[in-house]
Amino acid sequence: MDGVGGTHTVPGLLAGTWTVDPASTTAAFVARGLGGAKVRGTIPVEGGKVEVGGSGRPLGVDAVLDATRIDTANARRDKDLRSKRYLKVDTNPVIRFTGAVAASGAGWTVEGTLAAAGSECPLTLDVELVAGSPAGDATPCRVRATG
């Protein structure tokens, strides 16, 4: 990736709307549980899109996750997370992230809103291209977002 005028572009990345492939996309997380222990888990991605400008610069992102299928490898904890106490999946079955892309380091910073359990909060993610060819063929790109 190269910086041009303060923006980061990916050579060969075609302008338009790129669709997230739910079959090969996972949202993973690490959180602190009671007692400070790290809890790791995944939430399946139902879908999403990335808008790319004419210069090959990503502009925005929208992702939808299936909160009903959160998995921390502990059935009791997962049931509790899905309950009215936390994610309220009976009335809010999806988690949505919508953001706008800004330049940052060797990748991008995405500043957006995370909507879950009937509430919204700001979330900033650092994104980097980790694999794949962004050229206009069918080769998928892999990115890693942390925040």
PDB file of C-alpha atoms in Angstrom:
ATOM      1  CA  MET A   1       0.000   0.000   0.000  1.00  0.00           C
ATOM      2  CA  ASP A   2       1.224   3.441  -0.685  1.00  0.00           C
ATOM      3  CA  GLY A   3       0.236   6.769   0.735  1.00  0.00           C
ATOM      4  CA  VAL A   4      -0.796   9.373  -1.783  1.00  0.00           C
ATOM      5  CA  GLY A   5      -1.695  12.805  -0.478  1.00  0.00           C
ATOM      6  CA  GLY A   6      -2.452  11.442   2.984  1.00  0.00           C
ATOM      7  CA  THR A   7      -4.700   8.661   1.692  1.00  0.00           C
ATOM      8  CA  HIS A   8      -3.863   4.988   1.410  1.00  0.00           C
ATOM      9  CA  THR A   9      -4.783   3.177  -1.766  1.00  0.00           C
ATOM     10  CA  VAL A  10      -4.459  -0.423  -2.881  1.00  0.00           C
ATOM     11  CA  PRO A  11      -3.082  -0.590  -6.424  1.00  0.00           C
ATOM     12  CA  GLY A  12      -5.475  -2.489  -8.665  1.00  0.00           C
ATOM     13  CA  LEU A  13      -8.434  -2.283  -6.273  1.00  0.00           C
ATOM     14  CA  LEU A  14     -11.428  -1.558  -8.476  1.00  0.00           C
ATOM     15  CA  ALA A  15     -13.923   1.144  -7.581  1.00  0.00           C
ATOM     16  CA  GLY A  16     -17.419   0.080  -6.591  1.00  0.00           C
ATOM     17  CA  THR A  17     -19.120  -2.000  -3.953  1.00  0.00           C
ATOM     18  CA  TRP A  18     -17.271  -5.099  -2.750  1.00  0.00           C
ATOM     19  CA  THR A  19     -19.431  -7.733  -1.067  1.00  0.00           C
ATOM     20  CA  VAL A  20     -18.326  -9.647   2.032  1.00  0.00           C
ATOM     21  CA  ASP A  21     -18.462 -13.441   1.631  1.00  0.00           C
ATOM     22  CA  PRO A  22     -20.209 -14.726   4.793  1.00  0.00           C
ATOM     23  CA  ALA A  23     -18.988 -18.288   4.175  1.00  0.00           C
ATOM     24  CA  SER A  24     -15.362 -17.235   4.592  1.00  0.00           C
ATOM     25  CA  THR A  25     -15.729 -14.307   7.009  1.00  0.00           C
ATOM     26  CA  THR A  26     -15.643 -14.422  10.801  1.00  0.00           C
ATOM     27  CA  ALA A  27     -15.713 -11.775  13.478  1.00  0.00           C
ATOM     28  CA  ALA A  28     -13.549 -12.847  16.397  1.00  0.00           C
ATOM     29  CA  PHE A  29     -13.265 -11.066  19.724  1.00  0.00           C
ATOM     30  CA  VAL A  30     -11.403 -11.115  23.017  1.00  0.00           C
ATOM     31  CA  ALA A  31     -13.040  -9.652  26.118  1.00  0.00           C
ATOM     32  CA  ARG A  32     -12.337  -9.674  29.839  1.00  0.00           C
ATOM     33  CA  GLY A  33     -14.677 -11.911  31.797  1.00  0.00           C
ATOM     34  CA  LEU A  34     -15.347 -11.971  35.516  1.00  0.00           C
ATOM     35  CA  GLY A  35     -12.098 -12.138  37.424  1.00  0.00           C
ATOM     36  CA  GLY A  36     -10.201 -10.564  34.514  1.00  0.00           C
ATOM     37  CA  ALA A  37      -9.771 -13.763  32.501  1.00  0.00           C
ATOM     38  CA  LYS A  38      -9.730 -13.360  28.721  1.00  0.00           C
ATOM     39  CA  VAL A  39     -12.781 -14.735  26.939  1.00  0.00           C
ATOM     40  CA  ARG A  40     -12.390 -15.468  23.233  1.00  0.00           C
ATOM     41  CA  GLY A  41     -15.236 -15.980  20.841  1.00  0.00           C
ATOM     42  CA  THR A  42     -16.643 -15.633  17.355  1.00  0.00           C
ATOM     43  CA  ILE A  43     -19.779 -14.176  15.792  1.00  0.00           C
ATOM     44  CA  PRO A  44     -20.730 -15.255  12.255  1.00  0.00           C
ATOM     45  CA  VAL A  45     -20.849 -12.487   9.666  1.00  0.00           C
ATOM     46  CA  GLU A  46     -24.204 -12.477   7.820  1.00  0.00           C
ATOM     47  CA  GLY A  47     -23.097 -10.011   5.195  1.00  0.00           C
ATOM     48  CA  GLY A  48     -21.494  -6.720   4.454  1.00  0.00           C
ATOM     49  CA  LYS A  49     -20.016  -4.426   1.880  1.00  0.00           C
ATOM     50  CA  VAL A  50     -17.028  -2.178   1.343  1.00  0.00           C
ATOM     51  CA  GLU A  51     -17.315   0.930  -0.830  1.00  0.00           C
ATOM     52  CA  VAL A  52     -14.169   1.732  -2.844  1.00  0.00           C
ATOM     53  CA  GLY A  53     -13.507   5.063  -4.554  1.00  0.00           C
ATOM     54  CA  GLY A  54     -12.082   5.598  -8.021  1.00  0.00           C
ATOM     55  CA  SER A  55      -8.531   5.932  -6.701  1.00  0.00           C
ATOM     56  CA  GLY A  56      -8.582   2.449  -5.142  1.00  0.00           C
ATOM     57  CA  ARG A  57      -9.128   3.888  -1.670  1.00  0.00           C
ATOM     58  CA  PRO A  58     -11.709   2.173   0.561  1.00  0.00           C
ATOM     59  CA  LEU A  59     -14.324   4.737   1.644  1.00  0.00           C
ATOM     60  CA  GLY A  60     -16.850   2.987   3.877  1.00  0.00           C
ATOM     61  CA  VAL A  61     -17.894  -0.316   5.356  1.00  0.00           C
ATOM     62  CA  ASP A  62     -21.117  -1.935   6.536  1.00  0.00           C
ATOM     63  CA  ALA A  63     -21.154  -5.322   8.274  1.00  0.00           C
ATOM     64  CA  VAL A  64     -23.963  -7.391   9.817  1.00  0.00           C
ATOM     65  CA  LEU A  65     -23.217 -10.110  12.378  1.00  0.00           C
ATOM     66  CA  ASP A  66     -25.534 -12.863  13.636  1.00  0.00           C
ATOM     67  CA  ALA A  67     -25.772 -12.268  17.393  1.00  0.00           C
ATOM     68  CA  THR A  68     -27.910 -15.400  17.831  1.00  0.00           C
ATOM     69  CA  ARG A  69     -24.861 -17.526  17.010  1.00  0.00           C
ATOM     70  CA  ILE A  70     -22.231 -15.965  19.282  1.00  0.00           C
ATOM     71  CA  ASP A  71     -19.820 -18.715  20.353  1.00  0.00           C
ATOM     72  CA  THR A  72     -17.334 -18.582  23.231  1.00  0.00           C
ATOM     73  CA  ALA A  73     -16.992 -22.385  23.513  1.00  0.00           C
ATOM     74  CA  ASN A  74     -19.048 -22.263  26.727  1.00  0.00           C
ATOM     75  CA  ALA A  75     -22.758 -23.018  26.168  1.00  0.00           C
ATOM     76  CA  ARG A  76     -23.843 -21.546  29.508  1.00  0.00           C
ATOM     77  CA  ARG A  77     -21.978 -18.275  28.911  1.00  0.00           C
ATOM     78  CA  ASP A  78     -23.254 -18.093  25.307  1.00  0.00           C
ATOM     79  CA  LYS A  79     -26.853 -18.508  26.498  1.00  0.00           C
ATOM     80  CA  ASP A  80     -26.294 -15.729  29.043  1.00  0.00           C
ATOM     81  CA  LEU A  81     -24.768 -13.438  26.379  1.00  0.00           C
ATOM     82  CA  ARG A  82     -27.816 -13.983  24.143  1.00  0.00           C
ATOM     83  CA  SER A  83     -30.245 -13.216  26.991  1.00  0.00           C
ATOM     84  CA  LYS A  84     -32.143 -10.012  27.814  1.00  0.00           C
ATOM     85  CA  ARG A  85     -29.306  -9.186  30.210  1.00  0.00           C
ATOM     86  CA  TYR A  86     -26.772  -8.631  27.398  1.00  0.00           C
ATOM     87  CA  LEU A  87     -27.402  -8.959  23.633  1.00  0.00           C
ATOM     88  CA  LYS A  88     -31.202  -9.345  23.759  1.00  0.00           C
ATOM     89  CA  VAL A  89     -31.201 -11.520  20.641  1.00  0.00           C
ATOM     90  CA  ASP A  90     -34.962 -12.159  20.880  1.00  0.00           C
ATOM     91  CA  THR A  91     -35.571  -8.552  19.838  1.00  0.00           C
ATOM     92  CA  ASN A  92     -32.133  -7.628  18.393  1.00  0.00           C
ATOM     93  CA  PRO A  93     -30.784 -10.653  16.491  1.00  0.00           C
ATOM     94  CA  VAL A  94     -28.069  -8.766  14.604  1.00  0.00           C
ATOM     95  CA  ILE A  95     -25.068  -6.627  15.440  1.00  0.00           C
ATOM     96  CA  ARG A  96     -24.256  -3.987  12.825  1.00  0.00           C
ATOM     97  CA  PHE A  97     -21.121  -1.960  12.250  1.00  0.00           C
ATOM     98  CA  THR A  98     -21.176   0.994   9.864  1.00  0.00           C
ATOM     99  CA  GLY A  99     -18.150   3.193   9.372  1.00  0.00           C
ATOM    100  CA  ALA A 100     -16.199   5.626   7.241  1.00  0.00           C
ATOM    101  CA  VAL A 101     -12.565   5.057   6.305  1.00  0.00           C
ATOM    102  CA  ALA A 102      -9.718   7.478   7.062  1.00  0.00           C
ATOM    103  CA  ALA A 103      -5.971   7.070   6.319  1.00  0.00           C
ATOM    104  CA  SER A 104      -3.703   5.634   9.007  1.00  0.00           C
ATOM    105  CA  GLY A 105      -0.240   4.047   9.071  1.00  0.00           C
ATOM    106  CA  ALA A 106       0.150   1.107   6.702  1.00  0.00           C
ATOM    107  CA  GLY A 107      -3.602   0.520   6.491  1.00  0.00           C
ATOM    108  CA  TRP A 108      -6.770   2.380   7.394  1.00  0.00           C
ATOM    109  CA  THR A 109      -8.674   3.543  10.419  1.00  0.00           C
ATOM    110  CA  VAL A 110     -12.417   3.001  10.252  1.00  0.00           C
ATOM    111  CA  GLU A 111     -14.462   5.236  12.522  1.00  0.00           C
ATOM    112  CA  GLY A 112     -18.015   4.072  12.936  1.00  0.00           C
ATOM    113  CA  THR A 113     -20.943   2.957  15.002  1.00  0.00           C
ATOM    114  CA  LEU A 114     -21.548  -0.470  16.519  1.00  0.00           C
ATOM    115  CA  ALA A 115     -25.239  -1.215  17.055  1.00  0.00           C
ATOM    116  CA  ALA A 116     -26.149  -4.110  19.362  1.00  0.00           C
ATOM    117  CA  ALA A 117     -28.902  -4.935  21.853  1.00  0.00           C
ATOM    118  CA  GLY A 118     -30.869  -1.830  20.921  1.00  0.00           C
ATOM    119  CA  SER A 119     -27.963   0.510  21.701  1.00  0.00           C
ATOM    120  CA  GLU A 120     -25.224   2.186  19.698  1.00  0.00           C
ATOM    121  CA  CYS A 121     -21.667   3.163  20.558  1.00  0.00           C
ATOM    122  CA  PRO A 122     -18.715   4.596  18.639  1.00  0.00           C
ATOM    123  CA  LEU A 123     -16.038   2.125  17.572  1.00  0.00           C
ATOM    124  CA  THR A 124     -12.707   2.747  15.857  1.00  0.00           C
ATOM    125  CA  LEU A 125     -11.030  -0.135  14.028  1.00  0.00           C
ATOM    126  CA  ASP A 126      -7.515  -0.341  12.576  1.00  0.00           C
ATOM    127  CA  VAL A 127      -7.623  -2.308   9.319  1.00  0.00           C
ATOM    128  CA  GLU A 128      -4.808  -3.894   7.331  1.00  0.00           C
ATOM    129  CA  LEU A 129      -4.703  -5.929   4.126  1.00  0.00           C
ATOM    130  CA  VAL A 130      -3.173  -9.288   5.131  1.00  0.00           C
ATOM    131  CA  ALA A 131      -3.606 -11.512   2.065  1.00  0.00           C
ATOM    132  CA  GLY A 132      -5.007 -11.789  -1.404  1.00  0.00           C
ATOM    133  CA  SER A 133      -4.958  -9.862  -4.591  1.00  0.00           C
ATOM    134  CA  PRO A 134      -7.245  -6.857  -4.779  1.00  0.00           C
ATOM    135  CA  ALA A 135      -7.029  -6.862  -8.571  1.00  0.00           C
ATOM    136  CA  GLY A 136     -10.230  -6.967 -10.551  1.00  0.00           C
ATOM    137  CA  ASP A 137     -10.304 -10.760 -10.770  1.00  0.00           C
ATOM    138  CA  ALA A 138     -12.123 -13.209  -8.506  1.00  0.00           C
ATOM    139  CA  THR A 139      -9.221 -13.447  -6.041  1.00  0.00           C
ATOM    140  CA  PRO A 140     -10.512 -12.566  -2.569  1.00  0.00           C
ATOM    141  CA  CYS A 141      -8.808 -10.127  -0.240  1.00  0.00           C
ATOM    142  CA  ARG A 142      -8.299 -10.803   3.469  1.00  0.00           C
ATOM    143  CA  VAL A 143      -8.216  -7.986   5.959  1.00  0.00           C
ATOM    144  CA  ARG A 144      -7.738  -7.871   9.712  1.00  0.00           C
ATOM    145  CA  ALA A 145      -9.555  -5.268  11.796  1.00  0.00           C
ATOM    146  CA  THR A 146      -8.717  -4.636  15.443  1.00  0.00           C
ATOM    147  CA  GLY A 147     -10.092  -2.157  17.894  1.00  0.00           C
TER     148      GLY A 147
END
